[in-house]
Coordinates of C-alpha atoms and ligand atoms in Angstrom, one line a residue:
Chain X
M1 CA 110.5 41.8 163.6
T2 CA 108.3 42.6 166.6
T3 CA 109.3 44.4 169.8
N4 CA 112.5 45.8 168.5
E5 CA 111.3 47.4 165.3
E6 CA 110.7 50.6 167.2
F7 CA 113.7 51.3 169.3
L8 CA 115.0 54.5 170.8
V9 CA 118.3 55.5 169.2
F10 CA 120.9 56.9 171.5
P11 CA 123.4 58.8 169.3
G12 CA 125.5 60.1 172.1
C13 CA 127.1 63.6 172.3
M14 CA 130.0 62.8 170.1
I15 CA 127.9 61.8 167.1
G16 CA 125.1 64.4 167.5
N17 CA 127.2 67.3 168.6
R18 CA 130.6 66.8 167.0
L19 CA 130.4 64.3 164.1
P20 CA 127.0 64.9 162.5
Y21 CA 128.2 63.3 159.2
L22 CA 128.2 60.0 161.0
E23 CA 124.6 60.5 162.1
K24 CA 123.8 61.3 158.5
S25 CA 125.1 57.9 157.4
A26 CA 123.3 56.2 160.2
R27 CA 120.0 57.8 159.3
L28 CA 120.4 56.7 155.7
V29 CA 121.2 53.2 156.7
F30 CA 118.2 53.0 159.1
E31 CA 116.0 54.1 156.2
K32 CA 117.4 51.6 153.8
L33 CA 116.9 48.8 156.3
G34 CA 113.4 49.9 157.0
L35 CA 114.1 50.8 160.6
K36 CA 112.2 53.5 162.3
P37 CA 114.0 54.6 165.4
K38 CA 112.6 57.3 167.7
E39 CA 114.6 59.8 169.7
S40 CA 114.3 61.0 173.2
S41 CA 115.6 63.9 175.3
F42 CA 118.6 62.0 176.6
S43 CA 121.5 63.8 178.3
C44 CA 125.1 62.7 178.3
C45 CA 125.0 58.9 178.9
P46 CA 127.3 59.9 181.0
D47 CA 130.8 59.1 179.9
P48 CA 132.0 55.8 181.5
I49 CA 135.5 57.1 181.8
G50 CA 135.3 60.8 182.8
I51 CA 132.0 61.0 184.7
Q52 CA 132.2 57.6 186.3
G53 CA 135.8 58.6 187.3
S54 CA 134.5 61.8 188.7
D55 CA 131.6 60.5 190.9
H56 CA 130.1 57.1 190.7
T57 CA 126.7 58.1 192.3
T58 CA 126.3 60.9 189.7
W59 CA 127.1 58.5 186.9
L60 CA 124.5 56.0 188.1
S61 CA 121.9 58.8 188.6
L62 CA 122.2 60.4 185.1
G63 CA 122.5 56.9 183.5
A64 CA 119.3 55.8 185.3
R65 CA 117.5 59.0 184.2
N66 CA 118.3 58.2 180.6
L67 CA 117.1 54.6 181.1
S68 CA 113.9 55.8 182.7
L69 CA 113.1 57.8 179.7
A70 CA 113.2 54.7 177.5
E71 CA 111.3 52.7 180.1
A72 CA 108.5 55.3 180.1
E73 CA 108.1 54.6 176.3
N74 CA 108.6 50.9 176.8
K75 CA 111.3 50.8 174.1
N76 CA 114.7 49.4 174.1
I77 CA 117.7 51.6 173.5
V78 CA 120.1 51.0 170.6
S79 CA 123.2 53.1 170.8
L80 CA 125.6 54.2 168.1
C81 CA 128.5 54.7 170.6
N82 CA 130.5 52.2 172.6
G83 CA 130.9 54.5 175.6
C84 CA 127.1 55.1 175.8
T85 CA 126.4 51.4 175.3
Q86 CA 128.7 50.5 178.1
T87 CA 127.5 53.1 180.5
L88 CA 123.8 52.3 179.9
T89 CA 124.4 48.6 180.0
V90 CA 126.4 48.6 183.2
V91 CA 124.1 51.1 185.0
N92 CA 121.2 48.9 184.0
H93 CA 123.0 45.9 185.3
E94 CA 124.2 47.4 188.5
L95 CA 120.7 48.8 189.4
K96 CA 118.9 45.6 188.4
H97 CA 121.2 43.5 190.6
S98 CA 121.4 45.6 193.7
E99 CA 118.3 46.6 195.6
Q100 CA 120.4 48.8 197.8
K101 CA 121.8 50.8 194.9
R102 CA 118.4 50.9 193.1
N103 CA 116.7 52.4 196.2
K104 CA 119.5 54.9 196.6
I105 CA 119.3 56.1 193.0
N106 CA 115.5 56.0 192.9
K107 CA 115.4 58.3 195.9
I108 CA 117.3 60.8 193.8
L109 CA 115.3 60.3 190.7
K110 CA 112.0 60.7 192.7
E111 CA 112.9 64.4 193.2
V112 CA 112.6 64.9 189.5
G113 CA 109.5 62.7 189.1
K114 CA 111.4 59.7 187.6
E115 CA 112.0 56.1 188.5
F116 CA 114.3 53.4 187.4
K117 CA 112.4 50.1 186.9
G118 CA 114.7 47.9 185.0
T119 CA 112.3 47.0 182.2
I120 CA 114.3 47.7 179.1
D121 CA 117.4 46.5 177.3
V122 CA 120.3 48.3 175.8
S123 CA 122.4 47.2 172.9
H124 CA 124.9 48.6 170.4
F125 CA 123.7 49.1 166.8
L126 CA 126.2 46.4 165.7
T127 CA 124.5 43.9 167.9
Y128 CA 121.1 45.0 166.7
L129 CA 122.2 44.6 163.1
L130 CA 123.3 41.0 163.7
H131 CA 120.5 39.8 165.8
E132 CA 117.5 41.9 164.7
V133 CA 118.3 42.7 161.1
G134 CA 120.5 39.8 160.1
V135 CA 123.5 39.5 157.8
D136 CA 121.3 38.3 154.9
A137 CA 119.0 41.3 155.0
I138 CA 122.0 43.6 155.0
K139 CA 123.5 41.7 152.0
K140 CA 120.2 42.2 150.1
K141 CA 120.7 46.0 150.4
V142 CA 124.2 46.0 149.1
V143 CA 124.3 47.4 145.6
K144 CA 127.9 48.5 145.4
P145 CA 129.8 45.6 147.0
L146 CA 133.2 46.7 148.3
T147 CA 135.1 43.9 146.6
G148 CA 138.8 44.0 147.1
L149 CA 138.7 46.5 150.0
K150 CA 140.8 45.2 152.8
V151 CA 139.4 46.2 156.2
A152 CA 140.9 46.0 159.7
C153 CA 137.9 45.8 162.1
H154 CA 138.3 47.8 165.3
T155 CA 135.5 46.7 167.6
G156 CA 136.7 48.8 170.6
C157 CA 136.9 47.8 174.3
H158 CA 133.6 49.2 175.6
Y159 CA 131.5 47.2 173.2
M160 CA 132.5 43.9 174.6
R161 CA 134.2 44.3 178.0
P162 CA 133.5 43.6 180.8
T163 CA 132.2 40.5 178.9
E164 CA 130.2 39.2 181.9
I165 CA 128.0 42.3 181.8
M166 CA 128.1 43.5 178.2
G167 CA 126.8 40.0 177.1
V168 CA 127.6 40.4 173.4
E169 CA 128.7 36.8 173.1
E170 CA 132.1 37.8 171.8
N171 CA 135.5 36.2 172.6
H172 CA 136.9 39.6 173.6
E173 CA 140.3 38.7 172.3
S174 CA 139.0 37.7 168.9
P175 CA 135.8 39.6 168.3
Q176 CA 133.7 38.4 165.3
N177 CA 130.5 40.5 165.2
L178 CA 131.9 43.4 163.3
R179 CA 133.7 41.1 161.0
K180 CA 130.4 39.5 160.0
V181 CA 128.8 42.8 159.2
V182 CA 131.8 44.1 157.3
T183 CA 132.0 40.9 155.3
A184 CA 128.3 41.5 154.3
T185 CA 129.4 44.6 152.4
G186 CA 131.6 42.5 150.1
A187 CA 134.9 43.8 151.7
T188 CA 137.6 41.5 152.9
V189 CA 138.5 41.4 156.5
V190 CA 142.2 41.2 157.4
D191 CA 143.8 39.6 160.5
W192 CA 145.8 41.9 162.7
D193 CA 147.5 41.3 166.1
E194 CA 146.0 44.3 167.9
E195 CA 142.4 44.0 166.8
H196 CA 141.2 43.6 170.4
L197 CA 143.3 46.4 171.9
C198 CA 142.4 50.0 172.9
C199 CA 142.8 52.8 170.4
G200 CA 144.5 54.9 173.1
Y201 CA 141.9 57.7 173.3
A202 CA 141.3 57.3 177.0
I203 CA 144.8 58.2 178.1
E204 CA 145.1 61.3 175.9
R205 CA 143.9 63.5 178.8
A206 CA 146.5 62.0 181.1
D207 CA 149.5 61.9 178.7
P208 CA 149.0 62.5 175.0
D209 CA 152.4 60.9 174.2
V210 CA 151.4 57.6 175.7
S211 CA 148.1 57.8 173.9
Y212 CA 149.8 58.3 170.6
A213 CA 152.2 55.5 171.2
R214 CA 149.2 53.3 171.8
L215 CA 147.6 54.5 168.6
K216 CA 150.8 53.9 166.7
G217 CA 150.8 50.3 167.8
K218 CA 147.3 49.9 166.6
L219 CA 148.0 51.5 163.2
D220 CA 151.2 49.7 162.6
S221 CA 149.4 46.4 163.3
A222 CA 146.6 47.2 160.9
I223 CA 149.1 48.2 158.2
K224 CA 151.1 45.1 158.7
G225 CA 147.9 43.1 158.4
G226 CA 147.5 44.6 154.9
A227 CA 144.5 46.9 155.7
D228 CA 143.4 49.6 153.3
I229 CA 141.1 51.1 155.9
I230 CA 140.0 50.7 159.5
V231 CA 136.3 50.3 160.4
A232 CA 135.2 51.5 163.9
I233 CA 131.9 51.2 165.6
C234 CA 132.5 53.9 168.2
P235 CA 132.6 57.6 167.4
T236 CA 135.3 58.3 170.0
C237 CA 137.6 55.6 168.7
F238 CA 136.8 56.8 165.2
S239 CA 137.6 60.4 166.0
H240 CA 140.8 59.5 167.9
M241 CA 142.1 57.4 165.0
D242 CA 141.0 59.8 162.3
N243 CA 142.2 63.0 164.0
N244 CA 145.5 62.0 165.4
Q245 CA 147.3 60.4 162.5
R246 CA 148.8 63.7 161.6
N247 CA 150.2 63.9 165.1
L248 CA 151.8 60.5 164.6
T249 CA 153.2 61.6 161.3
K250 CA 154.9 64.6 163.0
K251 CA 156.0 62.7 166.1
Y252 CA 157.4 59.6 164.4
E253 CA 158.4 61.1 161.0
T254 CA 156.6 58.5 159.1
E255 CA 153.5 59.2 157.1
Y256 CA 150.3 57.9 158.7
K257 CA 147.2 58.2 156.5
T258 CA 145.0 55.1 156.9
P259 CA 141.4 56.1 156.4
V260 CA 139.0 55.2 159.2
L261 CA 135.3 54.6 158.4
Y262 CA 132.5 54.4 161.0
L263 CA 130.2 51.4 160.8
T264 CA 127.3 53.1 159.1
E265 CA 129.6 54.9 156.7
I266 CA 130.9 51.7 155.2
L267 CA 127.3 50.3 155.1
A268 CA 126.0 53.4 153.4
L269 CA 128.7 53.3 150.8
A270 CA 128.0 49.6 150.0
M271 CA 124.3 50.4 149.9
G272 CA 124.9 52.9 147.1
F273 CA 125.0 56.3 148.9
S274 CA 127.6 58.6 147.5
S275 CA 130.6 60.0 149.3
D276 CA 129.1 63.5 149.2
E277 CA 125.8 62.4 150.6
I278 CA 127.4 61.1 153.7
G279 CA 130.0 63.9 154.0
L280 CA 133.1 61.8 153.6
K281 CA 135.0 65.0 152.9
N282 CA 134.9 65.8 156.6
H283 CA 137.4 63.1 157.4
R284 CA 140.9 64.2 158.5
S285 CA 142.9 61.1 157.5
K286 CA 141.8 61.0 153.9
G287 CA 144.3 58.6 152.4
D288 CA 142.9 57.3 149.2
L289 CA 139.2 57.8 150.2
K290 CA 138.6 60.0 147.2
E291 CA 140.1 57.6 144.6
R292 CA 138.1 54.8 146.1
F293 CA 134.7 56.4 146.7
G294 CA 134.8 59.6 144.6
G295 CA 133.2 62.8 145.8
E296 CA 134.3 66.4 146.4
Chain C
M1 CA 157.4 59.3 207.8
P2 CA 154.6 57.5 209.7
F3 CA 151.6 56.7 207.7
F4 CA 148.1 55.4 208.4
P5 CA 145.6 53.7 206.1
E6 CA 142.8 55.8 204.7
Y7 CA 140.0 53.9 206.2
E8 CA 137.2 55.5 204.2
I9 CA 138.8 54.5 200.9
K10 CA 139.8 51.1 202.2
K11 CA 136.2 50.5 203.3
Q12 CA 134.8 51.6 199.9
V13 CA 137.1 49.2 198.2
M14 CA 136.2 46.4 200.5
D15 CA 132.5 47.2 200.2
L16 CA 132.5 46.7 196.4
H17 CA 130.2 44.0 195.3
M18 CA 133.2 41.8 195.0
G19 CA 134.6 42.9 198.3
D20 CA 135.1 39.3 199.5
K21 CA 137.1 38.6 196.4
V22 CA 139.3 41.7 196.7
H23 CA 140.6 40.1 199.8
Y24 CA 142.2 37.4 197.7
C25 CA 144.2 39.6 195.4
Y26 CA 147.4 37.7 195.8
Q27 CA 149.4 40.2 193.8
C28 CA 150.1 37.7 191.0
G29 CA 150.7 40.5 188.6
R30 CA 148.7 39.1 185.7
C31 CA 147.0 42.4 185.4
D32 CA 150.3 44.2 184.9
D33 CA 151.3 41.6 182.3
V34 CA 148.2 42.1 180.2
C35 CA 148.0 45.9 180.6
P36 CA 148.8 47.7 177.4
V37 CA 149.8 50.9 179.3
T38 CA 152.2 49.1 181.7
K39 CA 153.7 47.5 178.5
L40 CA 154.3 51.0 177.1
V41 CA 155.5 52.9 180.1
G42 CA 156.7 50.2 182.6
A43 CA 155.3 49.2 186.0
D44 CA 157.2 52.1 187.6
R45 CA 154.9 54.6 186.0
Y46 CA 151.7 52.6 185.7
S47 CA 150.7 49.4 187.4
P48 CA 147.2 48.1 188.0
R49 CA 148.6 45.6 190.5
S50 CA 150.0 48.4 192.7
L51 CA 146.7 50.3 192.5
V52 CA 144.8 47.3 193.8
M53 CA 147.2 46.9 196.6
L54 CA 147.1 50.6 197.6
G55 CA 143.3 50.6 197.5
L56 CA 143.1 47.3 199.4
L57 CA 145.4 48.5 202.2
G58 CA 144.0 52.0 202.2
L59 CA 147.5 53.4 201.6
T60 CA 146.2 55.8 199.1
H61 CA 147.9 58.8 200.7
V62 CA 151.0 57.9 198.7
L63 CA 148.9 58.2 195.5
L64 CA 146.7 61.2 196.4
V65 CA 149.5 63.7 196.5
D66 CA 149.9 66.3 193.8
T67 CA 152.7 65.1 191.5
P68 CA 152.7 64.5 187.8
K69 CA 153.9 61.0 188.4
N70 CA 151.0 60.3 190.8
Q71 CA 148.5 61.7 188.4
F72 CA 149.5 59.3 185.6
A73 CA 149.9 56.4 188.0
L74 CA 146.1 56.7 188.5
W75 CA 144.7 58.4 185.4
G76 CA 146.9 56.5 183.0
C77 CA 144.3 53.8 182.8
Q78 CA 142.7 53.6 179.4
T79 CA 139.8 51.6 180.9
C80 CA 140.1 48.9 178.3
D81 CA 139.1 46.3 181.0
L82 CA 141.6 43.7 179.9
C83 CA 142.8 43.4 183.5
D84 CA 139.3 42.8 184.7
E85 CA 139.0 39.9 182.2
I86 CA 142.3 38.2 183.1
C87 CA 142.3 38.5 186.9
P88 CA 142.1 34.9 188.3
N89 CA 140.1 36.2 191.3
D90 CA 137.5 38.0 189.2
I91 CA 138.4 41.3 190.7
V92 CA 137.0 44.2 188.7
L93 CA 140.0 46.3 189.0
T94 CA 138.5 49.2 187.1
D95 CA 135.8 49.6 189.8
I96 CA 138.5 50.0 192.4
F97 CA 140.2 52.5 190.1
N98 CA 137.0 54.5 190.0
I99 CA 136.9 54.8 193.8
L100 CA 140.5 56.1 193.7
K101 CA 139.7 58.5 190.9
N102 CA 136.6 59.8 192.7
A103 CA 138.8 60.6 195.7
S104 CA 141.4 62.1 193.4
I105 CA 139.0 64.5 191.6
K106 CA 137.6 65.6 194.9
Q107 CA 141.1 66.8 195.9
Q108 CA 141.5 68.4 192.5
L109 CA 144.3 66.0 191.5
A110 CA 142.8 64.8 188.2
P111 CA 144.1 66.0 184.8
E112 CA 142.4 69.3 184.1
A113 CA 140.4 67.9 181.2
Y114 CA 138.4 65.7 183.5
Q115 CA 137.4 68.6 185.7
Q116 CA 136.5 70.5 182.5
Q117 CA 134.3 67.7 181.3
A118 CA 132.5 67.4 184.6
K119 CA 131.8 71.2 184.5
M120 CA 130.5 70.9 181.0
V121 CA 128.0 68.2 182.1
M122 CA 126.9 70.5 185.0
E123 CA 126.4 73.5 182.7
T124 CA 124.9 71.8 179.6
G125 CA 124.0 68.2 180.4
Y126 CA 126.5 67.0 177.8
S127 CA 130.2 66.2 177.8
V128 CA 130.2 67.5 174.2
P129 CA 127.6 70.3 173.9
L130 CA 126.3 71.4 170.5
Q131 CA 128.4 74.3 169.2
D132 CA 127.0 76.8 166.7
A133 CA 129.3 75.6 163.9
I134 CA 128.1 72.0 164.3
A135 CA 124.4 73.2 164.4
R136 CA 125.0 74.9 161.1
R137 CA 126.7 71.8 159.7
R138 CA 123.7 69.7 160.9
D139 CA 121.3 72.1 159.0
K140 CA 123.4 71.9 155.9
M141 CA 123.3 68.1 156.0
E142 CA 119.5 68.3 156.5
L143 CA 119.7 66.6 159.9
P144 CA 116.7 67.3 162.2
E145 CA 117.3 68.9 165.6
L146 CA 117.9 66.4 168.3
P147 CA 115.6 66.6 171.3
K148 CA 117.3 68.6 174.1
A149 CA 117.9 67.1 177.5
D150 CA 116.0 68.8 180.4
L151 CA 118.8 70.8 182.0
T152 CA 116.7 71.9 185.0
E153 CA 116.1 68.3 185.8
I154 CA 119.7 67.3 185.4
Q155 CA 121.0 70.1 187.5
K156 CA 118.5 69.1 190.2
I157 CA 120.0 65.6 190.2
L158 CA 123.5 66.9 190.3
K159 CA 122.6 69.2 193.2
I160 CA 121.4 66.2 195.2
T161 CA 124.5 64.2 194.5
N162 CA 126.6 67.2 195.4
F163 CA 128.4 66.9 192.2
D164 CA 129.6 70.5 192.3
K165 CA 131.4 70.0 195.6
K166 CA 132.9 66.7 194.4
I167 CA 134.5 68.3 191.4
G168 CA 135.3 71.6 193.0
Y169 CA 132.9 73.5 190.7
E170 CA 132.6 77.2 190.9
A171 CA 129.5 78.6 189.3
P172 CA 130.1 81.3 186.7
K173 CA 129.6 84.7 188.4
E174 CA 126.4 86.4 187.4
E175 CA 127.0 89.8 185.8
N176 CA 124.9 92.7 186.8
Ligands
SF4_301 S1 145.4 39.8 188.4 FE1 144.0 40.0 190.1 S2 144.9 38.8 191.8 FE2 146.5 39.2 190.3 S3 147.5 41.0 191.0 FE3 146.0 41.7 189.5 S4 144.2 42.1 190.8 FE4 145.6 40.9 192.1
SF4_302 S1 141.8 48.7 182.2 FE1 143.5 50.1 182.7 S2 144.8 48.9 184.1 FE2 143.4 47.5 183.2 S3 144.5 46.6 181.4 FE3 143.3 48.4 180.6 S4 144.7 50.2 180.8 FE4 145.5 48.5 182.1

């Protein structure tokens, strides 16, 4: 590995400021794989839904500021969150491809002594794992293969769409990247109809009932596919699916308790870290996590 | 009731990088067909096809009126981008929705949580700022402190973009 060995990790507000146990598992996995990411004083990416929806120019400006921090260190950004990945990728794309927008935003950044140059790339950690680390290298670190564990992979919308800009070489209706990495842990990936659909988080603020109906569709589909757990690569999808199953249980009078693991949690478990080391007890939808992985 | 197109919004929609393509939205409705929200609530409550039409014609005054129905008709999008992928004319519908949403938040018509999030970014630089309880949890898990964003710099940027006015922000009153 050359240029990418030292990347800047972009954890995003959700992981750093709300779900630190996910960060813990990520750090352990980085270490196990010999990765040495650095950090930077990034702000909110900012959120592709809320802040882009509030003011497009502000969204571009703050996104460009974050990108300029990485440019100054000549390092690529690898993000642990789909939302951050999408914002930074799309802002990077928009400003690289439109001189007019670039000039407009650089005029703003100049006031704080920064400039967007368009010299670095952004990717999600899943993409990094596949292309820079490789499935074989992951397999070599697996000491507790998750044989028999049936996993529904939830890639999440903002990792792959819009496909033209995100450039992750996925068929967005049948994403494979996450399946490849999950398979490397020894687990079995199941087929489910709603794999490519939204978890429903983004409409919770407009109408929670519709949001939960969407989530119900997702869970019913995963259960029908025979999944023991769901694996997500986005902290927001993770949090929505982990937190709200109790709401579904109340609303639909059926018990929902499918555990949801974040990408680096399932990797950490397969790499031999214990449930306690990665704070698995912090999950809300516990299901049979304890029987499977032990711990407090 | 007579009505007139909102030329400013219409212009913004037409000026999008795919402005020439937007012309050719022939209202085929494939976006409605693929939209998971339309599937759940029906096109009466949420329809990407209608949003494109309203934006394109500048008839947004029907949308930018304070009713719960209108609020969901715009903010009910889960931004999953499925419609963007299916549109035969390569229209990036979600970009059009953002123009409409920007206009909506300016008139304080967005769901409260969006206004709150925007305020949070103004005040802290983050959508989800670090709370004391989480800081303690980080310590307990032996996680190092993350570098803090430079708030002065961020607020300077937000001042230039007039973010406060755009989201109807009122600064907390100083006590003295
Ligand atoms: S799919 Fe495209 S062309 Fe068809 S109605 Fe929707 S926006 Fe218009
Ligand atoms: S992006 Fe919005 S309008 Fe388009 S398919 Fe998804 S929920 Fe529907």
